[in-house]
Coordinates of C-alpha atoms and ligand atoms in Angstrom, one line a residue:
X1 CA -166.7 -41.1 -10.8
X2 CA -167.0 -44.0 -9.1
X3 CA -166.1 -46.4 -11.6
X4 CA -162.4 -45.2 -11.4
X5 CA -161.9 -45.8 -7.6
X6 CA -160.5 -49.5 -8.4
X7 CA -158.2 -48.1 -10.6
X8 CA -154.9 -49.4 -9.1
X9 CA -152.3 -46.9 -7.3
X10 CA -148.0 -47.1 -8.1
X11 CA -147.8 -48.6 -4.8
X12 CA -150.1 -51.8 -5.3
X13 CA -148.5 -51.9 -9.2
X14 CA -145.0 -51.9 -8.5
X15 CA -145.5 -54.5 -5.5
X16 CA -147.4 -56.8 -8.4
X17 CA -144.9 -59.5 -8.1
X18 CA -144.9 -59.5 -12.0
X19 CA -143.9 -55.8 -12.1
X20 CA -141.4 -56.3 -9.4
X21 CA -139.7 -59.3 -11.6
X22 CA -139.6 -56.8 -14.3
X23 CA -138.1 -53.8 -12.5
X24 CA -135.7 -56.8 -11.8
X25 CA -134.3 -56.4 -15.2
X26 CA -135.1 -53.2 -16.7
X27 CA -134.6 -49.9 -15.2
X28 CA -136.9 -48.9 -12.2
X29 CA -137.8 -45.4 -14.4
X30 CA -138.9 -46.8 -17.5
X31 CA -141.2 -49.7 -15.7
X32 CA -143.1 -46.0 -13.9
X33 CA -143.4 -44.0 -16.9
X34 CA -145.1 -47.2 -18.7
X35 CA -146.9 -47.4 -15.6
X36 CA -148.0 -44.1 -15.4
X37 CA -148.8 -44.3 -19.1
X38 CA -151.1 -47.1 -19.0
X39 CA -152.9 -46.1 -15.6
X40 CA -153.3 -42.6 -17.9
X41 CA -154.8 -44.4 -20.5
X42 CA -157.2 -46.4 -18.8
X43 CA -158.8 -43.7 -17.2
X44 CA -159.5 -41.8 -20.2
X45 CA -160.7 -45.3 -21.6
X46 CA -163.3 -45.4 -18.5
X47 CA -164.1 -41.7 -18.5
X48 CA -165.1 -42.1 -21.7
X49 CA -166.9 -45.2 -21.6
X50 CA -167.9 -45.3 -17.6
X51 CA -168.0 -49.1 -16.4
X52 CA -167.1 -50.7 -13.1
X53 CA -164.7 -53.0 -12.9
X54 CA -163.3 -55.0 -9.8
X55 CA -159.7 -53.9 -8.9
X56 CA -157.8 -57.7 -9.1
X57 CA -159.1 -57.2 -12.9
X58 CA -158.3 -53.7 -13.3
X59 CA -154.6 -54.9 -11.6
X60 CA -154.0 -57.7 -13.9
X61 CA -155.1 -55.7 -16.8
X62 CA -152.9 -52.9 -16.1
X63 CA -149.8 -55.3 -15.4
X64 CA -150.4 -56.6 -19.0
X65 CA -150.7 -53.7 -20.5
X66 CA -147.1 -52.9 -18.8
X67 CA -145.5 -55.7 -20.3
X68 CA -146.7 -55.1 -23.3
X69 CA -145.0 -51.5 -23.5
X70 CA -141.9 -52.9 -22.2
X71 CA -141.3 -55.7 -23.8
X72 CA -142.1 -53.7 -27.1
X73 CA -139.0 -51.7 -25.9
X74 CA -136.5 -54.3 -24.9
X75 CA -137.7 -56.4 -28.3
X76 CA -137.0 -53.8 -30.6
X77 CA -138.9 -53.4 -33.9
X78 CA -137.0 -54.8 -36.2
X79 CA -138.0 -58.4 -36.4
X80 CA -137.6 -61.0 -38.9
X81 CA -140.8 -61.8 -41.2
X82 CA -141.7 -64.8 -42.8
X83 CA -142.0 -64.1 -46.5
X84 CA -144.8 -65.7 -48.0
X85 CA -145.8 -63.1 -51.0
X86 CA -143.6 -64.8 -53.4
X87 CA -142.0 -61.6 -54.3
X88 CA -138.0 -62.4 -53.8
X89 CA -137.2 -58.8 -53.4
X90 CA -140.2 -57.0 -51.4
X91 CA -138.5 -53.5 -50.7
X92 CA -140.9 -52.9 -47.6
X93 CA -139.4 -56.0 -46.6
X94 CA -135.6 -55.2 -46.5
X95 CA -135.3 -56.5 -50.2
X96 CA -132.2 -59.3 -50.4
X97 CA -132.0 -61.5 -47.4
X98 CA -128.0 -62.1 -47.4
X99 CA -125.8 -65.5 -48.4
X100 CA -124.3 -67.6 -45.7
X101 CA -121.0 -65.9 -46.9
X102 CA -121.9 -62.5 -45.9
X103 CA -122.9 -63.5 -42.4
X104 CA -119.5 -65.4 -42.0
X105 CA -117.3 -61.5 -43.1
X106 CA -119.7 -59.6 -41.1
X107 CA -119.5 -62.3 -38.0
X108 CA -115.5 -62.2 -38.7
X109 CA -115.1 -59.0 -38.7
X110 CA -117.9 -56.9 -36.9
X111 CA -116.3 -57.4 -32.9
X112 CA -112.8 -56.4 -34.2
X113 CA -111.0 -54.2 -35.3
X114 CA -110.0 -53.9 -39.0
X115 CA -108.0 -52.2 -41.5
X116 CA -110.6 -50.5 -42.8
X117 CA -108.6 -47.1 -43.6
X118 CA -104.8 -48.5 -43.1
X119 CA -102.4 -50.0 -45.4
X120 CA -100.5 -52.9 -43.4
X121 CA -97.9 -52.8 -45.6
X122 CA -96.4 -49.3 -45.1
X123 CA -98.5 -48.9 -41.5
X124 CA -100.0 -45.8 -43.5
X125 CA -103.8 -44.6 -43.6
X126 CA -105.6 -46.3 -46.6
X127 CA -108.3 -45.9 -48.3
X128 CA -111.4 -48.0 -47.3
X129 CA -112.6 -47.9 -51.0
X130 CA -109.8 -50.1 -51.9
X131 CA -111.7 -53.1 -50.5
X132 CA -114.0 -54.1 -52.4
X133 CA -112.4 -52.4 -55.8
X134 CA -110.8 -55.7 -57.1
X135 CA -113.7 -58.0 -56.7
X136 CA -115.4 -55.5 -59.0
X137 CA -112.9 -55.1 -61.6
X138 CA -112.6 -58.5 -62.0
X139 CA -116.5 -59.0 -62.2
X140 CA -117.5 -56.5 -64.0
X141 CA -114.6 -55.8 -66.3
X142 CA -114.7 -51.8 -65.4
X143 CA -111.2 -50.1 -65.1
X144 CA -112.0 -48.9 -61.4
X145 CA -115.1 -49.3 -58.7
X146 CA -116.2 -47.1 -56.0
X147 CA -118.9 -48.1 -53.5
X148 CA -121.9 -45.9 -51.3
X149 CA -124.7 -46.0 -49.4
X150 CA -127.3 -47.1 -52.2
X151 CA -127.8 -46.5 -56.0
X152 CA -129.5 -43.1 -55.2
X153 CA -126.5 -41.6 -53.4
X154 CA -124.1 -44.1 -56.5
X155 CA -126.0 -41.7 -59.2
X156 CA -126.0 -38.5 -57.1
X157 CA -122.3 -38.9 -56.8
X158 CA -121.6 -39.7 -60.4
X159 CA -124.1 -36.7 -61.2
X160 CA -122.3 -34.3 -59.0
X161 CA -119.1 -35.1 -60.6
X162 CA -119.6 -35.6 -63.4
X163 CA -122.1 -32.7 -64.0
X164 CA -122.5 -29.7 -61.3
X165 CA -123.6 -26.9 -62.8
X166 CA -124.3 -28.0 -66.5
X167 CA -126.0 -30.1 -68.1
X168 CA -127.4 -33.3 -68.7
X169 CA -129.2 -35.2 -71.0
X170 CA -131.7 -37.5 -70.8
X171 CA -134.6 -39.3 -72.8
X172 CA -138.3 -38.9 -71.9
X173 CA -138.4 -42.2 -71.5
X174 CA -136.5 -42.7 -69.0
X175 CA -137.3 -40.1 -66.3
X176 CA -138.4 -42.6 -64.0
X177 CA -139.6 -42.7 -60.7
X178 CA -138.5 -45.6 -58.2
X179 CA -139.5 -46.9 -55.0
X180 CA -141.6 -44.3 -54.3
X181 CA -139.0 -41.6 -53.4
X182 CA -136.0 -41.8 -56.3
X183 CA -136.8 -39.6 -58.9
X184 CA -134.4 -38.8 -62.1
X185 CA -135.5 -35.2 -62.1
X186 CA -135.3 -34.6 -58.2
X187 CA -131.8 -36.2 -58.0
X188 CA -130.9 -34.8 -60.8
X189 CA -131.6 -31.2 -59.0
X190 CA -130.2 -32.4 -55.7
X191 CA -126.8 -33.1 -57.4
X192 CA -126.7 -29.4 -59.2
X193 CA -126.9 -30.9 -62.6
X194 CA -129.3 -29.5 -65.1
X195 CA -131.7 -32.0 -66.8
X196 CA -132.0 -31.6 -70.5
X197 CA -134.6 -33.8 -71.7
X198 CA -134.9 -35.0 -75.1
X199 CA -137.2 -37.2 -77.7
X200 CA -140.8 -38.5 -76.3
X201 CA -142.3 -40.6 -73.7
X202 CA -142.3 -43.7 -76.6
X203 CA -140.0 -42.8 -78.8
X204 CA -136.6 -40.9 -78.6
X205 CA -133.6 -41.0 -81.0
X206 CA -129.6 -41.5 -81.1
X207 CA -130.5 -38.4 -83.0
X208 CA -132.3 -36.2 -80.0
X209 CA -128.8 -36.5 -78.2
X210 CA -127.1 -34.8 -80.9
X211 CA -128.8 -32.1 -81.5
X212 CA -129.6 -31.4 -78.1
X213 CA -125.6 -31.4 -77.2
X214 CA -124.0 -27.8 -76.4
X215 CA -121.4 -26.6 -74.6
X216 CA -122.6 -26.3 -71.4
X217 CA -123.3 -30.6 -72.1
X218 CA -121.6 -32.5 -69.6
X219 CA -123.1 -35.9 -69.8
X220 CA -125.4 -37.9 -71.6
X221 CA -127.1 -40.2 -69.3
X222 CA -129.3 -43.5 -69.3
X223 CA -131.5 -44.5 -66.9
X224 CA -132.7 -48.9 -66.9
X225 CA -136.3 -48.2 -66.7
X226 CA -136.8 -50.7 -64.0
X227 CA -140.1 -51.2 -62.5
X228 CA -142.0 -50.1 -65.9
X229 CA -141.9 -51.2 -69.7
X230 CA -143.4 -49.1 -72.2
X231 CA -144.8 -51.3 -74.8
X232 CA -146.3 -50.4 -78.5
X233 CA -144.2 -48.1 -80.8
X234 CA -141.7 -47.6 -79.2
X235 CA -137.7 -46.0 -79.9
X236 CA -135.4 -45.5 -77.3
X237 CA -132.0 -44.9 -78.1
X238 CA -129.6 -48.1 -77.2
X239 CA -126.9 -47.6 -74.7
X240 CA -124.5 -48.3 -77.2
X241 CA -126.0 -45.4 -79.8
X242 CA -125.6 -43.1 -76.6
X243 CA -122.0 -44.2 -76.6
X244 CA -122.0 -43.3 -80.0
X245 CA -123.0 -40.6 -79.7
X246 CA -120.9 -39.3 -76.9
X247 CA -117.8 -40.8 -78.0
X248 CA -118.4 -37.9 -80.8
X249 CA -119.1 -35.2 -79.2
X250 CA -116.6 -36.1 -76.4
X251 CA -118.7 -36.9 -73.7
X252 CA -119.3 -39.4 -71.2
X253 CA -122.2 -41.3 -71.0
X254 CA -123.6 -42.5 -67.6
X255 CA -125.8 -45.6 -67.1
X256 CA -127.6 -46.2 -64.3
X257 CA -129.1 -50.0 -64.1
X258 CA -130.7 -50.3 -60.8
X259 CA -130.9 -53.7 -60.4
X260 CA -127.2 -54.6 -61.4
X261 CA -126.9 -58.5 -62.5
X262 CA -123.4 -59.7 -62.4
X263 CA -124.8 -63.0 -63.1
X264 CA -126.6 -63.8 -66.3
X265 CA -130.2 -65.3 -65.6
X266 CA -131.0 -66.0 -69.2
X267 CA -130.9 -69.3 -68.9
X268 CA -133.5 -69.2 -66.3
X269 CA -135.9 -67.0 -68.8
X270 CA -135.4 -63.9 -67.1
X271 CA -133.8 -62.3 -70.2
X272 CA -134.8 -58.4 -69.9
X273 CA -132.1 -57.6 -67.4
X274 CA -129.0 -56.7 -68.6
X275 CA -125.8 -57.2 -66.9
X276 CA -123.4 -55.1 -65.7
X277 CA -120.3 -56.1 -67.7
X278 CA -122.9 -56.0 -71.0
X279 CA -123.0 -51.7 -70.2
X280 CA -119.1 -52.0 -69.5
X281 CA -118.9 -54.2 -73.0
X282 CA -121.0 -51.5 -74.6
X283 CA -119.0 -48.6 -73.4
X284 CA -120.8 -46.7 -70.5
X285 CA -118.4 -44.7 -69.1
X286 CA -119.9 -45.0 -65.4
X287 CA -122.2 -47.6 -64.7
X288 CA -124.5 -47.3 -61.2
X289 CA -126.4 -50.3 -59.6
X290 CA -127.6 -51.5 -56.2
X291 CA -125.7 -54.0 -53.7
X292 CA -129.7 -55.4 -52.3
X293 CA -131.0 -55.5 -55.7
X294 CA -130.6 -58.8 -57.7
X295 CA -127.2 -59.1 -57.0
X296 CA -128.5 -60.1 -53.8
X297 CA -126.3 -58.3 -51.1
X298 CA -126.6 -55.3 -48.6
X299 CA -128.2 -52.1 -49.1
X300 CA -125.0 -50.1 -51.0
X301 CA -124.5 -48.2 -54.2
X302 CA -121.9 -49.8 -57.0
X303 CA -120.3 -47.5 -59.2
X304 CA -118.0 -49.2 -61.7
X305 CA -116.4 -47.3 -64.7
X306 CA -113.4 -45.5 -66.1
X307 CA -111.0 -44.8 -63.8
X308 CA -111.0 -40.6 -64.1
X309 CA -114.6 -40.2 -63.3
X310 CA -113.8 -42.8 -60.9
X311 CA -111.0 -41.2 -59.4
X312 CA -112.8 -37.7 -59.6
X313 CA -115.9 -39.1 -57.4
X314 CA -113.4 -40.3 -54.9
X315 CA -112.2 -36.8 -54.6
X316 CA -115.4 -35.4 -54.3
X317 CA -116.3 -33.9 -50.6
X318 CA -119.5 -35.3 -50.8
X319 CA -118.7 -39.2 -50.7
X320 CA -117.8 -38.4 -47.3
X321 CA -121.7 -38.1 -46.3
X322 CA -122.4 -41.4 -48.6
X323 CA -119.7 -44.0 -47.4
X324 CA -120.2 -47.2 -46.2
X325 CA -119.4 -48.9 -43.2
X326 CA -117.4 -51.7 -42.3
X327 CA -120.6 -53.8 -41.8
X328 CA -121.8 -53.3 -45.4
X329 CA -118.0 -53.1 -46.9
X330 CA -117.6 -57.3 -45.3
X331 CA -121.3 -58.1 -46.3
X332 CA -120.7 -57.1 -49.8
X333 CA -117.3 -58.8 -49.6
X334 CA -118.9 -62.2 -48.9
X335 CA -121.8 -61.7 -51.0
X336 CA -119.0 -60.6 -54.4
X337 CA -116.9 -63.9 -53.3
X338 CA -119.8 -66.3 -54.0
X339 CA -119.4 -64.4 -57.9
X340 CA -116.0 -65.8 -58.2
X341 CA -116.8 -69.6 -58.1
X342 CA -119.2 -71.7 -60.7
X343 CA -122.5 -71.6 -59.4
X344 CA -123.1 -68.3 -57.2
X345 CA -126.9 -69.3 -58.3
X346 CA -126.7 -72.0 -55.1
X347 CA -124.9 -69.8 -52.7
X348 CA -126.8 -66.2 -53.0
X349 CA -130.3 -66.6 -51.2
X350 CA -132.1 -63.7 -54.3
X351 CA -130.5 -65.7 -57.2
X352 CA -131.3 -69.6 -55.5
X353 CA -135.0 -68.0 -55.2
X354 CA -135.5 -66.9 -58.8
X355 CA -133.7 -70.2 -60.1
X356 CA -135.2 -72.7 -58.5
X357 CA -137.1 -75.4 -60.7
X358 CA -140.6 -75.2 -60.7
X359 CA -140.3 -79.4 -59.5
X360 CA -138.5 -78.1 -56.3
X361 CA -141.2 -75.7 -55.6
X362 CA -144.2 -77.9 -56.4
X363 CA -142.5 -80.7 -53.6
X364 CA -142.1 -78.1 -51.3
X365 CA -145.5 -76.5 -51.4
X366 CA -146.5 -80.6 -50.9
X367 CA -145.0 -80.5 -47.9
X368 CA -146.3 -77.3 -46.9
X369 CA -149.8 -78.3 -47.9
X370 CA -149.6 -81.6 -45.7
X371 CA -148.0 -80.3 -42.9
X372 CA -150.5 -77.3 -42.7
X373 CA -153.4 -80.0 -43.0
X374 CA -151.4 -81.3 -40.0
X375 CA -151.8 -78.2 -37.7
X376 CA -155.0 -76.6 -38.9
X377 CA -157.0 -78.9 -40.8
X378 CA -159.5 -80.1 -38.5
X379 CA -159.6 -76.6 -37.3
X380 CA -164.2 -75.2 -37.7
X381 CA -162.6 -71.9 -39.0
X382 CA -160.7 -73.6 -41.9
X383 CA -162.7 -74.7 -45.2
X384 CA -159.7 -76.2 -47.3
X385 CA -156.5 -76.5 -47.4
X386 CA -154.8 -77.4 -51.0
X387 CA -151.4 -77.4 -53.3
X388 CA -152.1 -74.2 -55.9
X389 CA -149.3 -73.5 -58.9
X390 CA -149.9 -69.1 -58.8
X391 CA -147.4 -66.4 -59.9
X392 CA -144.3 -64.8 -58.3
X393 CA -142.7 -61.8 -58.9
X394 CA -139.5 -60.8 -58.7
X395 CA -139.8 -57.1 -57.4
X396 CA -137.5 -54.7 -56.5
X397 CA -138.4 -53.0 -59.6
X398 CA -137.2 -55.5 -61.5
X399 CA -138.6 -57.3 -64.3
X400 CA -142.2 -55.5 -63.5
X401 CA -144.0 -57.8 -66.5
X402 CA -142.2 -61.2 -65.6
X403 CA -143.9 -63.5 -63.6
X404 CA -142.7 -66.3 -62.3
X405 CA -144.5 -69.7 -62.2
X406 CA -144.9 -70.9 -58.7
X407 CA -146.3 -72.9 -56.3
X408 CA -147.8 -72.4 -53.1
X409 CA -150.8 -73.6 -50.6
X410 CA -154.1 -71.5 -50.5
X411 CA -156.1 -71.6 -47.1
X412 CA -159.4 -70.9 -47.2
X413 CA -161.4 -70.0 -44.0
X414 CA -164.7 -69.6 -43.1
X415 CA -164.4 -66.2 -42.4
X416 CA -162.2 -63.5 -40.6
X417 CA -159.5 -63.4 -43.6
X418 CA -158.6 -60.0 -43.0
X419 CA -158.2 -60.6 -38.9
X420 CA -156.1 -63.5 -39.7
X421 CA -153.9 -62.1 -41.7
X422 CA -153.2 -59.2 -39.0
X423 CA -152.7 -62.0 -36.4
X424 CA -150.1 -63.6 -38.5
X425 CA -148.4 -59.9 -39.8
X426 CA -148.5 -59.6 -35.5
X427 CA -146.8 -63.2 -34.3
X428 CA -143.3 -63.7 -34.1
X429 CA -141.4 -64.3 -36.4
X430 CA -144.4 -62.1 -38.4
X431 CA -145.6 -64.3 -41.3
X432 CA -146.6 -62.0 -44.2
X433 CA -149.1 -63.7 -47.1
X434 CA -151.4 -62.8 -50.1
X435 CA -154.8 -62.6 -50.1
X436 CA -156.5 -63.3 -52.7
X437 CA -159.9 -64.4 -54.1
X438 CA -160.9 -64.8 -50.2
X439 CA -158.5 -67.4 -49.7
X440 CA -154.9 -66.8 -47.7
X441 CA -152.2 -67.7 -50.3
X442 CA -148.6 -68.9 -49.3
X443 CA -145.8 -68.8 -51.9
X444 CA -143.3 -71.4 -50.9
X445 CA -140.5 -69.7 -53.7
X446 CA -140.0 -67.2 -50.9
X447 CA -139.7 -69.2 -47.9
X448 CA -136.3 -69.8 -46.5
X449 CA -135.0 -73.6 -45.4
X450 CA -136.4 -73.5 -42.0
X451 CA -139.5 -71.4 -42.7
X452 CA -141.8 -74.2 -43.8
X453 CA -142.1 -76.3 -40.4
X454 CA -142.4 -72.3 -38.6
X455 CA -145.2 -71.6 -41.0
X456 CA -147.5 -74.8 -40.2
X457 CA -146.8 -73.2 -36.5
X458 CA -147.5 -70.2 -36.8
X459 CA -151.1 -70.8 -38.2
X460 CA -151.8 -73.0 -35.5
X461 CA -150.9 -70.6 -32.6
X462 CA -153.1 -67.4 -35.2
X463 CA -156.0 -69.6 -34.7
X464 CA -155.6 -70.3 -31.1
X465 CA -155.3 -66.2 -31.0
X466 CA -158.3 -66.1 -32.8
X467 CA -160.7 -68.1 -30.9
X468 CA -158.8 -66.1 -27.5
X469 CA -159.1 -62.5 -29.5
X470 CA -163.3 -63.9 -29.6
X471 CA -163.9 -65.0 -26.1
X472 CA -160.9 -62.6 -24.3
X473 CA -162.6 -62.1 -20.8
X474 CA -161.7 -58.3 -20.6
X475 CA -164.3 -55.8 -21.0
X476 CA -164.4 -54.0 -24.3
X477 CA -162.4 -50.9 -22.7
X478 CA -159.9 -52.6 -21.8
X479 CA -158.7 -54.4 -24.8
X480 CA -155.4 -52.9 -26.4
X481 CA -157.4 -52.6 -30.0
Ligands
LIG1 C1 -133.7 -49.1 -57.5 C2 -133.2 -48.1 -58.4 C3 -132.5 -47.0 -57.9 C4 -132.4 -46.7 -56.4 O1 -131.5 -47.6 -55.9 P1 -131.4 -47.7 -54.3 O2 -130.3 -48.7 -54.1 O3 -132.7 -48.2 -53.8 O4 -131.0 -46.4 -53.8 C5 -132.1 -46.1 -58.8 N1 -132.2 -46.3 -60.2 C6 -132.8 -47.4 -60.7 C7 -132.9 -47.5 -62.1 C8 -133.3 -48.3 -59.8 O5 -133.9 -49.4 -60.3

């Protein structure tokens, strides 16, 4: 056991001057469990893999390794990223980053205190759903609006309301499944409805809803089929045949959009969403979307509609586990303003990114391209560095077959793609790319003002990291990975 004698004791870690500056700032107790942890873990490491290492390294290693843990701590884990996928609303990656308005509510409003629930004028509580109600009447045209958590918990109200305990239908077409965890059937169950479904997987009928309709029907309900399209022969029944439909057996329809444009992109070519005030135009009684989808605000849930179901879901116990916060209630507030003048297509971040001419994108990737052959292009590990037009996407489960022309800069190395890429997810601010065809590929479409002078930095100091990561002194026990 001899190669764990210079493993270092509390005493000579704690006097480290480096540990003592850090017990300087953090608490004492956190600095000895990470110490403990790491001393722990380095003697497994060398039991394991017996070596003999002289103490001074064995101290300076284990004072890293501290560091490390703490500063992982005091840091937090939420960091920014660097979008360089091209896909304007990644989901893994917090999907819609927010407009200069929202930052200016939230920063307004988030160190005071508000009138969240009170109504100045009689000094009496209020209700903090009246806030945004307005905004959405007037944008959407719906008689009354009612805001939650996300679209999951906007169609799980409505469902609950609307439906507990009988029955709902729904086409085969349209019992989707999105982002991985929001199922039509499942939330359907969760909200005590019963799903009824009618027609096929291609084909289903204004007919199907009529002859499926019985007493114990409650609602007949549509769900945007977001993130798939099903293409060939194909039938499903309109929205407006569903209202049709409803209107004579004297039943609501409910239709839940997901994405929820407010602002038409059809002159951009992005044609296959529809709006929100087209499902109000065509008569859905309840219309669900999200706030972080393409309208391009915080993670909430927008219900707009006729004002009894309305009225009925703000009764409902259950909001109370789905409301929203102040935060979200002054984010969406700056983000719905930006709807009210001429060109919210400048102001949102989401709708700038899918609007933007391909001219624009093909300067900046220029720029990119040059200033990356600035940073890196002498660099042995880099092969080429050039301007490549490729596709974006816009994602959140919206407009799965559209892609949109782009521009970007592929990198090709001579090797370690994969390890570069890992460097780059692991810098700060984390830079997240494509790969593809053994090159790294960088969409500009996706890159935020500042981002392109951080991104020719950032490959610089990966590449430093790499050559480091190749010739790092510390014996193969002792590296982190
Ligand atoms: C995205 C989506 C949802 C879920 O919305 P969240 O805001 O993520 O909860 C529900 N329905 C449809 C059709 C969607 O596209």
């Amino acid at each position: 056991m001899d190669h764990l004698k210079n493993i270092p004791n509390m005493d000579e870690i704690l006097k480290h001057p480096e540990v003592a500056a850090l017990i300087a700032q953090v608490r004492r107790d956190m600095v000895v469990s990470a110490a403990r942890a790491v001393v722990a873990q380095l003697r497994a490491q060398l039991i394991k893999r017996p070596q003999t290492i002289p103490k001074t390294v064995m101290l300076e290693e284990v004072v890293k390794l501290i560091k490390t843990r703490i500063s992982a701590l005091t840091t937090g884990t939420l960091q920014e990223v660097v979008n360089g996928t091209g896909v304007v609303l990644h989901t893994n990656l917090g999907r819609a980053p927010l407009a200069e308005s929202a930052l200016e509510e939230i920063q307004g409003l988030a160190a005071c205190y508000t009138n969240l629930e009170l109504d100045l004028q009689s000094g009496e509580r209020g209700s903090r759903y009246r806030h945004l109600e307005e905004l959405l009447i007037t944008l959407t045209g719906a008689e009354a609006a009612l805001v939650v958590n996300n679209n999951a918990a906007a169609v799980l109200l409505g469902l609950n309301t609307m439906a507990a305990g009988r029955e709902v239908i729904v086409s085969r077409g349209q019992l989707v499944e999105i982002g991985g965890a929001f199922r039509i059937p499942e939330v359907m169950k969760a909200s005590g409805a019963r799903l009824v479904e009618v027609g096929t997987t291609n084909k289903t009928y204004p007919g199907d809803f009529l002859e499926a309709i019985r007493p114990e029907t409650a609602l007949l309900f549509s769900a945007h089929t977001s993130n798939y399209r099903i293409v060939g022969f194909t039938r499903e029944a309109t929205l407006a045949e569903m209202v049709q439909a409803g209107r004579q057996a004297g039943l609501p329809v409910m239709h839940d959009l997901g994405s929820g444009v407010l602002f038409d992109l059809s002159p951009w070519g992005l044609k296959e969403e529809p709006t929100v005030q087209a499902s109000i135009n065509a008569g859905a009684d309840v219309v669900t979307f999200s706030g972080d989808k393409l309208l391009g605000g915080p993670q909430a849930g927008i219900i707009v509609g006729k004002k009894t179901y309305i009225d009925a879901m703000k009764k409902n116990q259950l909001l109370r586990a789905l409301r929203v916060d102040k935060l979200t209630i002054a984010a969406l507030e700056g983000t719905l303003k930006t709807y009210l003048t001429a060109e919210p297509q400048l102001l949102v971040p989401v709708l700038r990114m899918l609007t933007v001419s391909a001219e624009e994108l093909e300067q900046s990737s220029f720029r990119l391209c040059s200033q990356l052959q600035e940073a890196i292009g002498d660099h042995p590990q880099v092969v080429s560095i050039m301007t490549v037009a490729l596709e974006d996407r816009v994602g959140g489960g919206a407009y799965p077959i559209h892609s949109l022309p782009g521009f970007g800069v592929e990198i090709a190395f001579k090797s370690r793609l994969e390890t570069i890429a890992r460097l780059l997810r692991e810098s700060r601010p984390a830079l997240l790319a494509r790969i593809q065809d053994n090159c790294l590929l960088i969409s500009v479409r996706t890159l935020r003002a500042g981002d392109l002078q951080q991104v020719a930095g950032l490959l610089q100091q990966t590449l430093h990291r790499l050559g480091m990561e190749d010739k790092t002194g510390a014996p193969e026990g002792l590296k982190e990975r």
